[in-house]
CSV table of C-alpha atoms in Angstrom, one decimal:
chain,number,residue,atom,x,y,z
A,188,GLU,CA,70.9,61.2,-9.5
A,189,ALA,CA,71.3,63.4,-6.5
A,190,GLY,CA,73.9,62.3,-3.9
A,191,VAL,CA,73.7,62.4,-0.2
A,192,THR,CA,73.0,66.0,1.0
A,193,GLN,CA,73.6,67.4,4.4
A,194,PHE,CA,72.5,70.6,6.0
A,195,PRO,CA,73.9,72.9,7.3
A,196,SER,CA,77.4,72.8,5.9
A,197,HIS,CA,78.7,74.7,8.9
A,198,SER,CA,77.2,75.4,12.3
A,199,VAL,CA,78.7,77.5,15.1
A,200,ILE,CA,76.9,77.4,18.4
A,201,GLU,CA,77.7,78.1,22.1
A,202,LYS,CA,78.2,75.4,24.7
A,203,GLY,CA,74.8,74.4,26.1
A,204,GLN,CA,72.8,75.2,23.0
A,205,THR,CA,71.0,72.7,20.8
A,206,VAL,CA,71.8,71.9,17.2
A,207,THR,CA,70.1,69.7,14.7
A,208,LEU,CA,71.8,68.3,11.6
A,209,ARG,CA,69.9,66.9,8.7
A,210,CYS,CA,70.8,64.3,6.1
A,211,ASP,CA,69.0,63.4,2.9
A,212,PRO,CA,70.2,60.0,1.6
A,213,ILE,CA,70.3,59.0,-2.0
A,214,SER,CA,66.7,58.2,-3.2
A,215,GLY,CA,65.9,54.5,-2.7
A,216,HIS,CA,68.7,53.8,-0.2
A,217,ASP,CA,67.2,52.1,2.9
A,218,ASN,CA,70.4,52.2,4.8
A,219,LEU,CA,71.6,55.5,6.4
A,220,TYR,CA,74.6,56.0,8.5
A,221,TRP,CA,76.1,58.8,10.7
A,222,TYR,CA,79.8,59.2,11.3
A,223,ARG,CA,81.9,61.8,13.0
A,224,ARG,CA,85.4,63.0,12.8
A,225,VAL,CA,86.8,64.9,15.7
A,226,MET,CA,89.9,67.0,15.0
A,227,GLY,CA,93.0,64.9,14.5
A,228,LYS,CA,91.1,61.6,15.0
A,229,GLU,CA,89.7,58.9,12.8
A,230,ILE,CA,86.2,59.0,11.3
A,231,LYS,CA,84.1,57.1,13.7
A,232,PHE,CA,80.7,55.3,13.3
A,233,LEU,CA,77.8,56.7,15.2
A,234,LEU,CA,74.7,54.8,14.1
A,235,HIS,CA,72.9,52.9,11.3
A,236,PHE,CA,69.3,53.1,10.2
A,237,VAL,CA,67.5,50.6,8.1
A,238,LYS,CA,64.5,52.5,6.8
A,239,GLU,CA,63.1,54.1,10.0
A,240,SER,CA,64.6,51.6,12.5
A,241,LYS,CA,67.8,52.0,14.4
A,242,GLN,CA,69.8,48.9,13.5
A,243,ASP,CA,73.0,49.8,15.4
A,244,GLU,CA,73.6,52.8,17.6
A,245,SER,CA,76.6,51.4,19.4
A,246,GLY,CA,78.8,54.4,18.3
A,247,MET,CA,76.6,57.1,19.8
A,248,PRO,CA,78.8,58.8,22.4
A,249,ASN,CA,76.1,59.6,25.1
A,250,ASN,CA,72.4,60.5,25.6
A,251,ARG,CA,72.9,64.1,24.5
A,252,PHE,CA,72.8,62.8,20.9
A,253,LEU,CA,69.4,61.8,19.4
A,254,ALA,CA,69.0,60.5,15.9
A,255,GLU,CA,65.7,60.1,14.1
A,256,ARG,CA,64.5,58.9,10.7
A,257,THR,CA,60.8,59.3,10.7
A,258,GLY,CA,59.2,57.8,7.6
A,259,GLY,CA,62.4,56.2,6.5
A,260,THR,CA,63.5,59.1,4.4
A,261,TYR,CA,65.7,61.9,5.7
A,262,SER,CA,67.4,61.7,9.1
A,263,THR,CA,68.2,64.3,11.8
A,264,LEU,CA,70.9,64.2,14.4
A,265,LYS,CA,70.2,66.5,17.4
A,266,VAL,CA,72.8,67.4,20.0
A,267,GLN,CA,71.3,68.8,23.2
A,268,PRO,CA,73.0,70.3,25.1
A,269,ALA,CA,76.2,70.7,23.0
A,270,GLU,CA,79.5,70.4,24.7
A,271,LEU,CA,83.0,71.6,23.5
A,272,GLU,CA,84.1,68.0,22.7
A,273,ASP,CA,81.2,67.6,20.2
A,274,SER,CA,83.1,69.8,17.8
A,275,GLY,CA,84.0,68.0,14.6
A,276,VAL,CA,82.7,67.1,11.1
A,277,TYR,CA,79.6,65.0,11.0
A,278,PHE,CA,79.2,62.8,8.0
A,279,CYS,CA,76.1,61.1,6.7
A,280,ALA,CA,76.2,58.1,4.3
A,281,SER,CA,73.7,55.9,2.6
A,282,SER,CA,73.7,52.5,0.7
A,283,GLN,CA,71.3,50.3,-1.0
A,284,ASP,CA,72.1,47.3,1.2
A,285,LEU,CA,74.9,46.2,3.6
A,286,ASN,CA,77.0,44.8,0.8
A,287,GLN,CA,77.0,47.9,-1.3
A,288,PRO,CA,79.5,50.8,-0.8
A,289,GLN,CA,78.4,53.6,1.4
A,290,HIS,CA,78.1,57.0,-0.3
A,291,PHE,CA,78.9,60.0,1.8
A,292,GLY,CA,77.7,63.6,1.9
A,293,ASP,CA,79.9,66.7,2.2
A,294,GLY,CA,79.5,66.7,6.0
A,295,THR,CA,78.5,69.3,8.5
A,296,ARG,CA,81.3,71.1,10.3
A,297,LEU,CA,80.1,71.7,13.9
A,298,SER,CA,82.0,74.2,16.1
A,299,ILE,CA,81.1,74.5,19.8
A,300,LEU,CA,82.4,77.7,21.4
B,76,ALA,CA,86.5,44.1,15.8
B,77,GLN,CA,88.4,45.6,12.9
B,78,SER,CA,91.2,48.2,12.9
B,79,VAL,CA,93.0,50.1,10.1
B,80,THR,CA,96.4,51.5,10.2
B,81,GLN,CA,97.6,54.2,7.9
B,82,LEU,CA,101.2,54.8,9.1
B,83,ASP,CA,101.8,58.0,7.0
B,84,SER,CA,99.9,61.1,8.1
B,85,GLN,CA,101.4,63.1,5.2
B,86,VAL,CA,103.1,62.1,2.0
B,87,PRO,CA,104.7,65.0,0.0
B,88,VAL,CA,105.5,64.2,-3.6
B,89,PHE,CA,106.4,66.1,-6.7
B,90,GLU,CA,104.1,66.1,-9.7
B,91,GLU,CA,104.5,63.2,-12.1
B,92,ALA,CA,106.3,61.1,-9.5
B,93,PRO,CA,104.9,57.7,-8.4
B,94,VAL,CA,103.2,57.4,-5.0
B,95,GLU,CA,102.1,54.6,-2.6
B,96,LEU,CA,99.8,55.2,0.3
B,97,ARG,CA,100.0,52.4,2.8
B,98,CYS,CA,97.1,50.7,4.5
B,99,ASN,CA,97.1,47.7,6.8
B,100,TYR,CA,94.1,46.2,8.5
B,101,SER,CA,93.3,43.7,11.2
B,102,SER,CA,90.2,41.6,11.3
B,103,SER,CA,89.1,38.2,12.6
B,104,VAL,CA,86.5,37.9,9.8
B,105,SER,CA,86.4,38.5,6.1
B,106,VAL,CA,86.2,42.1,5.1
B,107,TYR,CA,85.5,44.5,2.2
B,108,LEU,CA,88.1,47.1,1.7
B,109,PHE,CA,87.7,50.7,0.4
B,110,TRP,CA,89.7,53.8,-0.3
B,111,TYR,CA,87.9,57.2,0.1
B,112,VAL,CA,89.3,60.6,-0.9
B,113,GLN,CA,88.4,64.0,0.5
B,114,TYR,CA,89.5,66.9,-1.8
B,115,PRO,CA,89.8,70.3,-0.1
B,116,ASN,CA,86.5,71.7,1.0
B,117,GLN,CA,84.6,68.7,-0.3
B,118,GLY,CA,83.1,65.5,1.2
B,119,LEU,CA,84.2,61.9,1.1
B,120,GLN,CA,84.2,60.3,-2.2
B,121,LEU,CA,84.6,56.6,-2.9
B,122,LEU,CA,87.8,56.1,-4.9
B,123,LEU,CA,87.8,52.3,-5.2
B,124,LYS,CA,86.7,49.2,-3.6
B,125,TYR,CA,87.6,45.5,-3.1
B,126,LEU,CA,84.5,43.3,-2.6
B,127,SER,CA,85.6,40.0,-4.2
B,128,GLY,CA,87.3,38.7,-7.3
B,129,SER,CA,90.5,40.2,-8.7
B,130,THR,CA,92.7,41.4,-6.0
B,131,LEU,CA,93.8,44.4,-8.1
B,132,VAL,CA,91.3,47.1,-8.4
B,133,GLU,CA,91.5,50.4,-10.3
B,134,SER,CA,89.9,53.8,-10.3
B,135,ILE,CA,89.0,55.9,-13.2
B,136,ASN,CA,91.6,58.5,-12.4
B,137,GLY,CA,94.7,56.2,-12.5
B,138,PHE,CA,94.8,54.9,-8.9
B,139,GLU,CA,95.0,51.2,-8.1
B,140,ALA,CA,95.1,49.2,-5.0
B,141,GLU,CA,95.9,45.5,-4.4
B,142,PHE,CA,94.3,43.4,-1.7
B,143,ASN,CA,97.0,41.2,-0.1
B,144,LYS,CA,95.3,38.8,2.3
B,145,SER,CA,98.5,37.3,3.7
B,146,GLN,CA,100.0,40.7,4.5
B,147,THR,CA,96.5,42.2,5.4
B,148,SER,CA,97.3,45.2,3.3
B,149,PHE,CA,95.4,47.3,0.7
B,150,HIS,CA,98.0,49.8,-0.4
B,151,LEU,CA,97.0,52.6,-2.9
B,152,ARG,CA,99.3,53.4,-5.8
B,153,LYS,CA,99.5,55.8,-8.7
B,154,PRO,CA,102.4,55.7,-11.2
B,155,SER,CA,102.3,59.5,-11.9
B,156,VAL,CA,100.5,62.0,-9.7
B,157,HIS,CA,99.0,65.3,-10.6
B,158,ILE,CA,98.6,68.5,-8.6
B,159,SER,CA,94.9,67.8,-8.6
B,160,ASP,CA,95.5,64.6,-6.6
B,161,THR,CA,96.3,66.7,-3.6
B,162,ALA,CA,93.7,65.5,-1.0
B,163,GLU,CA,93.3,63.4,2.1
B,164,TYR,CA,93.0,59.6,1.5
B,165,PHE,CA,91.2,57.3,3.9
B,166,CYS,CA,91.4,53.5,3.9
B,167,ALA,CA,88.4,51.7,5.4
B,168,VAL,CA,87.2,48.2,6.1
B,169,LYS,CA,83.8,46.6,6.6
B,170,ALA,CA,83.2,43.1,7.9
B,171,LEU,CA,80.9,41.1,5.7
B,172,GLY,CA,77.3,41.3,6.9
B,173,TYR,CA,78.0,44.2,9.2
B,174,SER,CA,77.2,47.9,8.7
B,175,THR,CA,80.1,49.7,10.3
B,176,LEU,CA,83.0,51.1,8.3
B,177,THR,CA,86.2,51.3,10.2
B,178,PHE,CA,88.5,54.0,9.0
B,179,GLY,CA,92.2,54.7,9.2
B,180,LYS,CA,93.4,58.1,10.4
B,181,GLY,CA,93.9,59.3,6.8
B,182,THR,CA,96.9,60.2,4.7
B,183,MET,CA,97.3,63.7,3.3
B,184,LEU,CA,98.8,63.5,-0.2
B,185,LEU,CA,100.6,66.8,-1.0
B,186,VAL,CA,101.6,67.1,-4.6
B,187,SER,CA,103.8,70.0,-5.5
B,188,PRO,CA,105.1,71.3,-8.9
């Protein structure tokens, strides 16, 4: 069974540009989550999808971040325009239901110059 | 709201020595508890979990953790570490019925020969 996959693994862009991160959850997992780790800080929750619906987006930092999960399969996280403080590692996770452990991808390392 | 404290940012240890990585949590509701591990240049992997039942849980590679409700702790232990255990270890909690994982800051375990 394939795990959670994220693309790209690394992205380096300039301040003001746009970047889109992609996450493919484990097949059959309705729950999809985005987290972020900024350098030196804890891994922080961003948002949670159940199928194509946003269940909880309380962790999204501001309106420069837009997450979508059209069709309830893969998800994208767009940052537009990117700012220096957006640098960090963005993790995606998925689970079958709320009471099952979340399985994480390898993350996307985002560097804003 | 939940919080997780991992007091040790780094734990250096010699190969074959025992190790304990400390984790304390705070929550006003019942929680599930997890340890995740991130090996160099890899993503987060679930190491072990406490959902219910026996308070002592074990992983396949010799780690164990004990849920102590009165002390609100979930310390991770291994009686004899290997070089390959060098990694960053994250303690996390999730309130029952909620989606958000709350992570500690992580503990880097450095095993030397």
